[in-house]
mmCIF file of N, CA and C in Angstrom:
data_model
loop_
_atom_site.group_PDB
_atom_site.id
_atom_site.type_symbol
_atom_site.label_atom_id
_atom_site.label_comp_id
_atom_site.label_asym_id
_atom_site.label_seq_id
_atom_site.Cartn_x
_atom_site.Cartn_y
_atom_site.Cartn_z
ATOM 1 N N MET A 1 0.909 -1.177 -0.025
ATOM 2 C CA MET A 1 -0.132 0.017 -0.014
ATOM 3 C C MET A 1 0.950 1.171 0.114
ATOM 4 N N LYS A 2 0.523 2.121 -0.931
ATOM 5 C CA LYS A 2 1.438 3.428 -0.993
ATOM 6 C C LYS A 2 0.676 4.416 -0.198
ATOM 7 N N ILE A 3 1.278 5.218 0.630
ATOM 8 C CA ILE A 3 0.769 6.334 1.347
ATOM 9 C C ILE A 3 1.651 7.628 0.991
ATOM 10 N N PRO A 4 0.891 8.617 0.217
ATOM 11 C CA PRO A 4 1.817 9.746 -0.064
ATOM 12 C C PRO A 4 2.175 10.562 1.201
ATOM 13 N N GLN A 5 3.453 11.124 1.093
ATOM 14 C CA GLN A 5 3.790 11.883 2.223
ATOM 15 C C GLN A 5 2.850 13.011 2.789
ATOM 16 N N GLU A 6 2.052 13.555 1.860
ATOM 17 C CA GLU A 6 0.965 14.644 2.544
ATOM 18 C C GLU A 6 0.116 13.957 3.298
ATOM 19 N N ILE A 7 -0.460 12.758 2.901
ATOM 20 C CA ILE A 7 -1.177 11.889 3.809
ATOM 21 C C ILE A 7 -0.581 11.604 5.159
ATOM 22 N N ILE A 8 0.593 11.190 5.150
ATOM 23 C CA ILE A 8 1.185 10.821 6.312
ATOM 24 C C ILE A 8 1.477 11.936 7.171
ATOM 25 N N ASP A 9 1.672 13.085 6.485
ATOM 26 C CA ASP A 9 1.803 14.423 7.228
ATOM 27 C C ASP A 9 0.500 14.761 8.214
ATOM 28 N N LYS A 10 -0.662 14.477 7.617
ATOM 29 C CA LYS A 10 -2.050 14.650 8.186
ATOM 30 C C LYS A 10 -2.168 13.783 9.218
ATOM 31 N N LEU A 11 -1.760 12.438 9.185
ATOM 32 C CA LEU A 11 -1.917 11.463 10.147
ATOM 33 C C LEU A 11 -1.155 12.007 11.344
ATOM 34 N N VAL A 12 0.203 12.160 11.090
ATOM 35 C CA VAL A 12 0.997 12.596 12.285
ATOM 36 C C VAL A 12 0.440 13.916 12.894
ATOM 37 N N SER A 13 -0.104 14.885 12.157
ATOM 38 C CA SER A 13 -0.519 16.146 12.782
ATOM 39 C C SER A 13 -1.800 15.801 13.615
ATOM 40 N N GLN A 14 -2.587 14.868 13.073
ATOM 41 C CA GLN A 14 -3.699 14.458 13.821
ATOM 42 C C GLN A 14 -3.456 13.671 15.053
ATOM 43 N N ALA A 15 -2.460 12.668 15.007
ATOM 44 C CA ALA A 15 -2.046 12.058 16.150
ATOM 45 C C ALA A 15 -1.448 12.937 17.357
ATOM 46 N N ARG A 16 -0.521 13.933 16.927
ATOM 47 C CA ARG A 16 -0.243 15.006 17.861
ATOM 48 C C ARG A 16 -1.112 15.797 18.481
ATOM 49 N N GLN A 17 -2.286 16.065 17.627
ATOM 50 C CA GLN A 17 -3.259 17.042 18.226
ATOM 51 C C GLN A 17 -4.073 16.189 19.261
ATOM 52 N N ASP A 18 -4.261 15.101 18.800
ATOM 53 C CA ASP A 18 -5.373 13.990 19.778
ATOM 54 C C ASP A 18 -4.434 13.383 21.059
ATOM 55 N N ALA A 19 -3.165 13.395 20.857
ATOM 56 C CA ALA A 19 -2.362 12.904 22.149
ATOM 57 C C ALA A 19 -2.727 13.686 23.275
ATOM 58 N N PRO A 20 -2.766 12.914 24.498
ATOM 59 C CA PRO A 20 -2.258 11.634 24.705
ATOM 60 C C PRO A 20 -3.218 10.459 24.303
ATOM 61 N N ASP A 21 -4.428 10.852 23.848
ATOM 62 C CA ASP A 21 -5.492 9.721 23.491
ATOM 63 C C ASP A 21 -4.961 9.211 22.027
ATOM 64 N N GLU A 22 -5.297 7.980 21.746
ATOM 65 C CA GLU A 22 -5.196 7.510 20.437
ATOM 66 C C GLU A 22 -6.181 8.236 19.501
ATOM 67 N N THR A 23 -5.698 8.354 18.199
ATOM 68 C CA THR A 23 -6.741 9.012 17.281
ATOM 69 C C THR A 23 -6.872 7.819 16.087
ATOM 70 N N CYS A 24 -7.803 8.096 15.193
ATOM 71 C CA CYS A 24 -8.079 6.935 14.314
ATOM 72 C C CYS A 24 -8.895 7.350 13.144
ATOM 73 N N GLY A 25 -9.013 6.564 12.186
ATOM 74 C CA GLY A 25 -9.738 6.568 10.997
ATOM 75 C C GLY A 25 -9.545 5.599 9.952
ATOM 76 N N TYR A 26 -9.895 5.938 8.772
ATOM 77 C CA TYR A 26 -9.795 5.023 7.549
ATOM 78 C C TYR A 26 -8.848 5.848 6.584
ATOM 79 N N LEU A 27 -8.054 4.933 5.719
ATOM 80 C CA LEU A 27 -7.429 5.320 4.687
ATOM 81 C C LEU A 27 -8.204 4.872 3.477
ATOM 82 N N LEU A 28 -8.508 5.889 2.787
ATOM 83 C CA LEU A 28 -9.251 5.453 1.531
ATOM 84 C C LEU A 28 -8.491 5.694 0.196
ATOM 85 N N GLY A 29 -8.716 4.954 -0.873
ATOM 86 C CA GLY A 29 -7.880 5.129 -2.116
ATOM 87 C C GLY A 29 -8.421 4.003 -3.086
ATOM 88 N N THR A 30 -7.484 3.795 -3.905
ATOM 89 C CA THR A 30 -7.846 2.949 -5.214
ATOM 90 C C THR A 30 -6.879 1.858 -5.215
ATOM 91 N N SER A 31 -7.368 0.737 -5.898
ATOM 92 C CA SER A 31 -6.564 -0.370 -6.090
ATOM 93 C C SER A 31 -6.357 -0.533 -7.682
ATOM 94 N N GLY A 32 -5.068 -0.807 -8.044
ATOM 95 C CA GLY A 32 -4.685 -0.913 -9.317
ATOM 96 C C GLY A 32 -3.615 -2.099 -9.558
ATOM 97 N N PRO A 33 -3.271 -2.070 -10.939
ATOM 98 C CA PRO A 33 -2.138 -3.159 -11.085
ATOM 99 C C PRO A 33 -0.754 -2.920 -10.312
ATOM 100 N N ASP A 34 -0.638 -1.656 -9.821
ATOM 101 C CA ASP A 34 0.574 -1.463 -9.073
ATOM 102 C C ASP A 34 0.345 -1.505 -7.543
ATOM 103 N N GLY A 35 -0.929 -1.945 -7.252
ATOM 104 C CA GLY A 35 -1.161 -2.090 -5.859
ATOM 105 C C GLY A 35 -2.209 -1.041 -5.423
ATOM 106 N N ASP A 36 -2.280 -0.869 -4.031
ATOM 107 C CA ASP A 36 -3.197 0.101 -3.477
ATOM 108 C C ASP A 36 -2.478 1.335 -3.318
ATOM 109 N N VAL A 37 -3.239 2.415 -3.514
ATOM 110 C CA VAL A 37 -2.671 3.854 -3.367
ATOM 111 C C VAL A 37 -3.769 4.582 -2.558
ATOM 112 N N VAL A 38 -3.372 5.153 -1.303
ATOM 113 C CA VAL A 38 -4.033 5.953 -0.495
ATOM 114 C C VAL A 38 -4.271 7.345 -1.046
ATOM 115 N N THR A 39 -5.446 7.945 -1.187
ATOM 116 C CA THR A 39 -5.658 9.007 -1.687
ATOM 117 C C THR A 39 -6.216 9.996 -0.540
ATOM 118 N N GLU A 40 -6.732 9.551 0.412
ATOM 119 C CA GLU A 40 -7.474 10.262 1.436
ATOM 120 C C GLU A 40 -7.300 9.630 2.896
ATOM 121 N N ASN A 41 -7.351 10.480 3.908
ATOM 122 C CA ASN A 41 -7.329 10.026 5.306
ATOM 123 C C ASN A 41 -8.855 10.529 5.752
ATOM 124 N N TYR A 42 -9.759 9.618 6.140
ATOM 125 C CA TYR A 42 -10.984 9.766 6.719
ATOM 126 C C TYR A 42 -10.937 9.716 8.298
ATOM 127 N N TRP A 43 -10.663 10.878 8.980
ATOM 128 C CA TRP A 43 -10.537 10.851 10.323
ATOM 129 C C TRP A 43 -11.995 10.552 10.936
ATOM 130 N N MET A 44 -11.786 9.925 12.001
ATOM 131 C CA MET A 44 -12.928 9.493 12.852
ATOM 132 C C MET A 44 -12.708 9.795 14.335
ATOM 133 N N GLU A 45 -13.682 10.191 15.076
ATOM 134 C CA GLU A 45 -13.519 10.459 16.411
ATOM 135 C C GLU A 45 -13.338 9.103 17.349
ATOM 136 N N ASN A 46 -12.181 9.109 18.238
ATOM 137 C CA ASN A 46 -12.039 7.777 19.053
ATOM 138 C C ASN A 46 -13.072 8.068 20.015
ATOM 139 N N ILE A 47 -14.160 7.431 20.039
ATOM 140 C CA ILE A 47 -15.199 7.766 21.131
ATOM 141 C C ILE A 47 -14.867 7.090 22.371
ATOM 142 N N ASP A 48 -13.854 6.223 22.478
ATOM 143 C CA ASP A 48 -13.324 5.812 23.905
ATOM 144 C C ASP A 48 -12.491 6.990 24.486
ATOM 145 N N HIS A 49 -11.988 7.831 23.813
ATOM 146 C CA HIS A 49 -11.220 8.990 24.368
ATOM 147 C C HIS A 49 -10.244 8.477 25.333
ATOM 148 N N SER A 50 -9.301 7.542 24.753
ATOM 149 C CA SER A 50 -8.451 6.722 25.678
ATOM 150 C C SER A 50 -6.957 6.654 25.063
ATOM 151 N N PRO A 51 -5.927 6.749 25.800
ATOM 152 C CA PRO A 51 -4.565 6.567 25.269
ATOM 153 C C PRO A 51 -4.113 5.395 25.005
ATOM 154 N N GLU A 52 -5.077 4.213 25.271
ATOM 155 C CA GLU A 52 -4.584 2.844 25.061
ATOM 156 C C GLU A 52 -5.546 1.921 24.317
ATOM 157 N N HIS A 53 -6.621 2.526 23.786
ATOM 158 C CA HIS A 53 -7.323 1.936 22.880
ATOM 159 C C HIS A 53 -8.377 2.800 22.081
ATOM 160 N N PHE A 54 -9.212 2.388 21.044
ATOM 161 C CA PHE A 54 -10.021 3.340 20.338
ATOM 162 C C PHE A 54 -11.042 2.574 19.768
ATOM 163 N N SER A 55 -12.203 3.375 19.449
ATOM 164 C CA SER A 55 -13.622 2.757 18.987
ATOM 165 C C SER A 55 -14.134 3.813 18.025
ATOM 166 N N PHE A 56 -14.590 3.456 16.894
ATOM 167 C CA PHE A 56 -15.177 4.109 15.984
ATOM 168 C C PHE A 56 -16.764 4.181 16.423
ATOM 169 N N ALA A 57 -17.492 5.173 16.090
ATOM 170 C CA ALA A 57 -19.043 5.276 16.325
ATOM 171 C C ALA A 57 -19.589 4.581 15.084
ATOM 172 N N PRO A 58 -20.467 3.708 15.159
ATOM 173 C CA PRO A 58 -20.858 3.001 14.143
ATOM 174 C C PRO A 58 -21.495 3.933 13.002
ATOM 175 N N LYS A 59 -22.182 5.220 13.515
ATOM 176 C CA LYS A 59 -22.738 6.043 12.419
ATOM 177 C C LYS A 59 -21.620 6.760 11.656
ATOM 178 N N ASP A 60 -20.450 6.932 12.369
ATOM 179 C CA ASP A 60 -19.262 7.453 11.634
ATOM 180 C C ASP A 60 -18.598 6.416 10.653
ATOM 181 N N GLN A 61 -18.656 5.135 11.038
ATOM 182 C CA GLN A 61 -18.126 3.975 9.940
ATOM 183 C C GLN A 61 -19.142 4.037 8.692
ATOM 184 N N PHE A 62 -20.356 4.047 9.080
ATOM 185 C CA PHE A 62 -21.279 4.118 7.895
ATOM 186 C C PHE A 62 -21.189 5.354 6.865
ATOM 187 N N ALA A 63 -20.789 6.497 7.666
ATOM 188 C CA ALA A 63 -20.640 7.870 7.041
ATOM 189 C C ALA A 63 -19.335 7.585 5.984
ATOM 190 N N ALA A 64 -18.429 6.938 6.633
ATOM 191 C CA ALA A 64 -17.227 6.798 5.863
ATOM 192 C C ALA A 64 -17.249 5.719 4.708
ATOM 193 N N LEU A 65 -18.124 4.861 4.798
ATOM 194 C CA LEU A 65 -18.408 3.827 3.779
ATOM 195 C C LEU A 65 -19.127 4.598 2.601
ATOM 196 N N ARG A 66 -20.135 5.320 2.906
ATOM 197 C CA ARG A 66 -20.994 6.176 2.058
ATOM 198 C C ARG A 66 -20.144 7.182 1.292
ATOM 199 N N TYR A 67 -19.236 7.766 1.998
ATOM 200 C CA TYR A 67 -18.339 8.842 1.559
ATOM 201 C C TYR A 67 -17.276 8.191 0.309
ATOM 202 N N ALA A 68 -16.913 7.042 0.829
ATOM 203 C CA ALA A 68 -15.985 6.503 -0.177
ATOM 204 C C ALA A 68 -16.662 5.901 -1.253
ATOM 205 N N ARG A 69 -17.652 5.330 -1.230
ATOM 206 C CA ARG A 69 -18.518 4.916 -2.283
ATOM 207 C C ARG A 69 -18.868 6.005 -3.163
ATOM 208 N N SER A 70 -19.272 7.203 -2.671
ATOM 209 C CA SER A 70 -19.629 8.527 -3.639
ATOM 210 C C SER A 70 -18.626 8.824 -4.428
ATOM 211 N N LYS A 71 -17.291 8.776 -3.756
ATOM 212 C CA LYS A 71 -16.122 9.167 -4.577
ATOM 213 C C LYS A 71 -15.372 8.076 -5.289
ATOM 214 N N GLY A 72 -15.990 6.698 -5.405
ATOM 215 C CA GLY A 72 -15.315 5.724 -6.178
ATOM 216 C C GLY A 72 -14.124 5.233 -5.553
ATOM 217 N N LEU A 73 -14.119 5.309 -4.175
ATOM 218 C CA LEU A 73 -12.830 4.920 -3.473
ATOM 219 C C LEU A 73 -13.074 3.713 -2.561
ATOM 220 N N LYS A 74 -12.197 3.092 -2.205
ATOM 221 C CA LYS A 74 -12.241 1.851 -1.147
ATOM 222 C C LYS A 74 -11.602 2.246 0.051
ATOM 223 N N ILE A 75 -12.109 1.448 1.125
ATOM 224 C CA ILE A 75 -11.476 1.665 2.437
ATOM 225 C C ILE A 75 -10.360 0.516 2.373
ATOM 226 N N LEU A 76 -9.137 1.053 2.280
ATOM 227 C CA LEU A 76 -7.847 0.282 2.112
ATOM 228 C C LEU A 76 -7.298 -0.169 3.419
ATOM 229 N N ALA A 77 -7.638 0.745 4.423
ATOM 230 C CA ALA A 77 -7.000 0.500 5.843
ATOM 231 C C ALA A 77 -7.713 1.230 7.061
ATOM 232 N N ASN A 78 -7.816 0.591 8.164
ATOM 233 C CA ASN A 78 -8.220 1.022 9.332
ATOM 234 C C ASN A 78 -6.918 1.704 9.940
ATOM 235 N N TRP A 79 -6.737 2.851 10.398
ATOM 236 C CA TRP A 79 -5.635 3.274 11.197
ATOM 237 C C TRP A 79 -5.835 3.853 12.502
ATOM 238 N N HIS A 80 -4.873 3.736 13.297
ATOM 239 C CA HIS A 80 -4.893 4.351 14.680
ATOM 240 C C HIS A 80 -3.619 4.776 15.216
ATOM 241 N N SER A 81 -3.559 5.703 16.135
ATOM 242 C CA SER A 81 -2.084 6.003 16.638
ATOM 243 C C SER A 81 -1.870 5.330 17.944
ATOM 244 N N HIS A 82 -0.514 5.165 18.316
ATOM 245 C CA HIS A 82 -0.024 4.724 19.537
ATOM 246 C C HIS A 82 0.800 5.874 20.016
ATOM 247 N N PRO A 83 0.226 6.617 20.935
ATOM 248 C CA PRO A 83 0.998 7.837 21.305
ATOM 249 C C PRO A 83 2.276 7.266 22.199
ATOM 250 N N ALA A 84 2.036 6.286 22.851
ATOM 251 C CA ALA A 84 3.189 5.886 23.881
ATOM 252 C C ALA A 84 3.736 4.517 23.764
ATOM 253 N N SER A 85 3.401 3.898 22.604
ATOM 254 C CA SER A 85 3.836 2.494 22.399
ATOM 255 C C SER A 85 4.361 2.339 20.958
ATOM 256 N N PRO A 86 5.166 1.199 20.553
ATOM 257 C CA PRO A 86 5.575 1.060 19.187
ATOM 258 C C PRO A 86 4.546 0.893 18.071
ATOM 259 N N SER A 87 4.849 0.993 16.883
ATOM 260 C CA SER A 87 3.879 0.764 15.819
ATOM 261 C C SER A 87 3.879 -0.774 15.402
ATOM 262 N N ARG A 88 3.076 -1.288 16.353
ATOM 263 C CA ARG A 88 2.855 -2.718 16.131
ATOM 264 C C ARG A 88 1.500 -2.918 16.831
ATOM 265 N N PRO A 89 0.852 -4.134 16.358
ATOM 266 C CA PRO A 89 -0.604 -4.364 16.985
ATOM 267 C C PRO A 89 -0.419 -4.867 18.208
ATOM 268 N N SER A 90 -1.329 -4.346 19.154
ATOM 269 C CA SER A 90 -1.440 -4.830 20.652
ATOM 270 C C SER A 90 -2.279 -6.090 20.439
ATOM 271 N N GLN A 91 -2.423 -6.862 21.582
ATOM 272 C CA GLN A 91 -3.106 -8.097 21.619
ATOM 273 C C GLN A 91 -4.721 -7.720 21.291
ATOM 274 N N GLU A 92 -5.101 -6.525 21.848
ATOM 275 C CA GLU A 92 -6.368 -6.101 21.541
ATOM 276 C C GLU A 92 -6.769 -5.821 20.012
ATOM 277 N N ASP A 93 -5.691 -5.010 19.412
ATOM 278 C CA ASP A 93 -5.686 -4.839 18.065
ATOM 279 C C ASP A 93 -5.849 -5.963 17.154
ATOM 280 N N LEU A 94 -4.964 -7.032 17.365
ATOM 281 C CA LEU A 94 -5.113 -8.260 16.801
ATOM 282 C C LEU A 94 -6.516 -9.100 17.196
ATOM 283 N N ARG A 95 -6.993 -8.970 18.202
ATOM 284 C CA ARG A 95 -8.415 -9.492 18.510
ATOM 285 C C ARG A 95 -9.415 -8.840 17.688
ATOM 286 N N LEU A 96 -9.357 -7.663 17.434
ATOM 287 C CA LEU A 96 -10.411 -6.861 16.938
ATOM 288 C C LEU A 96 -10.228 -6.569 15.404
ATOM 289 N N ALA A 97 -9.175 -7.143 14.773
ATOM 290 C CA ALA A 97 -9.041 -7.056 13.342
ATOM 291 C C ALA A 97 -9.782 -8.032 12.672
ATOM 292 N N ALA A 98 -10.894 -7.763 12.334
ATOM 293 C CA ALA A 98 -11.856 -8.724 12.008
ATOM 294 C C ALA A 98 -11.987 -8.741 10.316
ATOM 295 N N ASP A 99 -11.609 -7.570 9.686
ATOM 296 C CA ASP A 99 -11.761 -7.656 8.338
ATOM 297 C C ASP A 99 -10.385 -7.811 7.625
ATOM 298 N N SER A 100 -10.273 -9.222 7.157
ATOM 299 C CA SER A 100 -8.998 -9.486 6.501
ATOM 300 C C SER A 100 -8.788 -8.912 5.012
ATOM 301 N N THR A 101 -9.795 -8.139 4.508
ATOM 302 C CA THR A 101 -9.449 -7.564 3.263
ATOM 303 C C THR A 101 -8.935 -6.290 3.142
ATOM 304 N N ILE A 102 -8.612 -5.703 4.511
ATOM 305 C CA ILE A 102 -8.052 -4.321 4.565
ATOM 306 C C ILE A 102 -6.721 -4.453 5.417
ATOM 307 N N ARG A 103 -6.050 -3.470 5.276
ATOM 308 C CA ARG A 103 -4.712 -3.418 6.293
ATOM 309 C C ARG A 103 -5.170 -2.542 7.429
ATOM 310 N N TYR A 104 -4.201 -2.878 8.441
ATOM 311 C CA TYR A 104 -4.293 -2.072 9.829
ATOM 312 C C TYR A 104 -3.000 -1.371 9.902
ATOM 313 N N ALA A 105 -3.060 -0.093 9.875
ATOM 314 C CA ALA A 105 -2.054 0.880 9.824
ATOM 315 C C ALA A 105 -1.971 1.400 11.309
ATOM 316 N N ILE A 106 -0.726 1.417 11.912
ATOM 317 C CA ILE A 106 -0.604 2.076 13.262
ATOM 318 C C ILE A 106 0.644 3.083 13.184
ATOM 319 N N LEU A 107 0.269 4.266 13.505
ATOM 320 C CA LEU A 107 1.291 5.342 13.641
ATOM 321 C C LEU A 107 1.791 5.601 15.092
ATOM 322 N N SER A 108 2.929 5.351 15.334
ATOM 323 C CA SER A 108 3.531 5.601 16.745
ATOM 324 C C SER A 108 4.279 6.873 16.934
ATOM 325 N N LEU A 109 3.949 7.488 17.900
ATOM 326 C CA LEU A 109 4.907 8.766 18.214
ATOM 327 C C LEU A 109 5.816 8.361 19.298
ATOM 328 N N HIS A 110 5.933 7.210 19.747
ATOM 329 C CA HIS A 110 6.923 6.479 20.692
ATOM 330 C C HIS A 110 8.240 6.470 20.197
ATOM 331 N N GLU A 111 9.203 7.223 20.897
ATOM 332 C CA GLU A 111 10.645 7.199 20.222
ATOM 333 C C GLU A 111 10.831 7.440 18.815
ATOM 334 N N GLY A 112 10.240 8.609 18.326
ATOM 335 C CA GLY A 112 10.292 9.004 16.910
ATOM 336 C C GLY A 112 9.043 8.580 16.315
ATOM 337 N N ILE A 113 8.736 8.910 15.004
ATOM 338 C CA ILE A 113 7.450 8.671 14.258
ATOM 339 C C ILE A 113 7.696 7.489 13.510
ATOM 340 N N HIS A 114 6.687 6.536 13.657
ATOM 341 C CA HIS A 114 6.876 5.381 12.925
ATOM 342 C C HIS A 114 5.532 4.993 12.372
ATOM 343 N N LEU A 115 5.438 4.502 11.080
ATOM 344 C CA LEU A 115 4.174 4.076 10.491
ATOM 345 C C LEU A 115 4.264 2.831 9.749
ATOM 346 N N ASN A 116 3.704 1.835 10.276
ATOM 347 C CA ASN A 116 3.518 0.598 9.715
ATOM 348 C C ASN A 116 2.106 0.105 9.453
ATOM 349 N N SER A 117 2.014 -0.659 8.427
ATOM 350 C CA SER A 117 0.693 -1.241 8.252
ATOM 351 C C SER A 117 0.669 -2.833 8.121
ATOM 352 N N PHE A 118 -0.205 -3.409 8.594
ATOM 353 C CA PHE A 118 -0.285 -4.826 8.675
ATOM 354 C C PHE A 118 -1.487 -5.569 8.041
ATOM 355 N N LYS A 119 -1.364 -6.677 7.594
ATOM 356 C CA LYS A 119 -2.409 -7.429 7.108
ATOM 357 C C LYS A 119 -2.566 -8.505 8.172
ATOM 358 N N ILE A 120 -3.737 -8.646 8.710
ATOM 359 C CA ILE A 120 -4.115 -9.562 9.872
ATOM 360 C C ILE A 120 -5.292 -10.549 9.605
ATOM 361 N N GLN A 121 -4.866 -11.712 9.621
ATOM 362 C CA GLN A 121 -5.990 -12.802 9.432
ATOM 363 C C GLN A 121 -6.023 -13.830 10.713
ATOM 364 N N ASN A 122 -7.041 -13.850 11.173
ATOM 365 C CA ASN A 122 -7.506 -14.938 12.229
ATOM 366 C C ASN A 122 -6.597 -14.502 13.413
ATOM 367 N N GLY A 123 -6.385 -13.152 13.715
ATOM 368 C CA GLY A 123 -5.734 -12.810 14.965
ATOM 369 C C GLY A 123 -4.151 -12.788 14.638
ATOM 370 N N GLU A 124 -3.690 -13.010 13.482
ATOM 371 C CA GLU A 124 -2.178 -13.201 13.348
ATOM 372 C C GLU A 124 -1.687 -12.235 12.104
ATOM 373 N N ILE A 125 -0.615 -11.652 12.546
ATOM 374 C CA ILE A 125 -0.062 -10.945 11.400
ATOM 375 C C ILE A 125 0.612 -11.542 10.250
ATOM 376 N N VAL A 126 0.268 -11.407 9.013
ATOM 377 C CA VAL A 126 0.510 -12.171 7.895
ATOM 378 C C VAL A 126 1.439 -11.427 7.042
ATOM 379 N N ASP A 127 1.485 -10.127 7.184
ATOM 380 C CA ASP A 127 2.246 -9.207 6.360
ATOM 381 C C ASP A 127 2.441 -7.773 7.010
ATOM 382 N N LYS A 128 3.711 -7.290 6.823
ATOM 383 C CA LYS A 128 3.999 -5.920 7.502
ATOM 384 C C LYS A 128 4.592 -5.067 6.306
ATOM 385 N N GLU A 129 4.064 -3.740 6.383
ATOM 386 C CA GLU A 129 4.819 -2.922 5.493
ATOM 387 C C GLU A 129 5.305 -1.727 6.211
ATOM 388 N N VAL A 130 6.457 -1.138 6.055
ATOM 389 C CA VAL A 130 6.998 0.019 6.718
ATOM 390 C C VAL A 130 6.637 1.249 5.754
ATOM 391 N N HIS A 131 6.152 2.223 6.232
ATOM 392 C CA HIS A 131 5.782 3.432 5.511
ATOM 393 C C HIS A 131 6.470 4.574 6.059
ATOM 394 N N LEU A 132 6.933 4.621 7.222
ATOM 395 C CA LEU A 132 7.697 5.841 7.766
ATOM 396 C C LEU A 132 8.353 5.182 9.104
#
């Protein structure tokens, strides 16, 4: 999955603004012969307002899906920040990663800025991509 620097900059800005709580959203874009390309960040409120976990409001998820469809985009990844831990899925992240058709991106502000995305199937990481 390719994430343009301008999108990464928006993710970092949002993560810093919402810290110490986790922030979250969807990465929207297109799929083609050269792979998935992110074209938009669709930020959603972390309704848990927690530094250790996040949840989307169902109404926000439906709005994101409607928006993506209206623009001819796909939801390529679910993303969230880890303000004080590394860019890797927690046990809770693995347990809640129910959609094996998308990637799960984690932006860490811990010991520098790191952005990785993961393909997760049946609670196990099957692929990792480093984006920053």
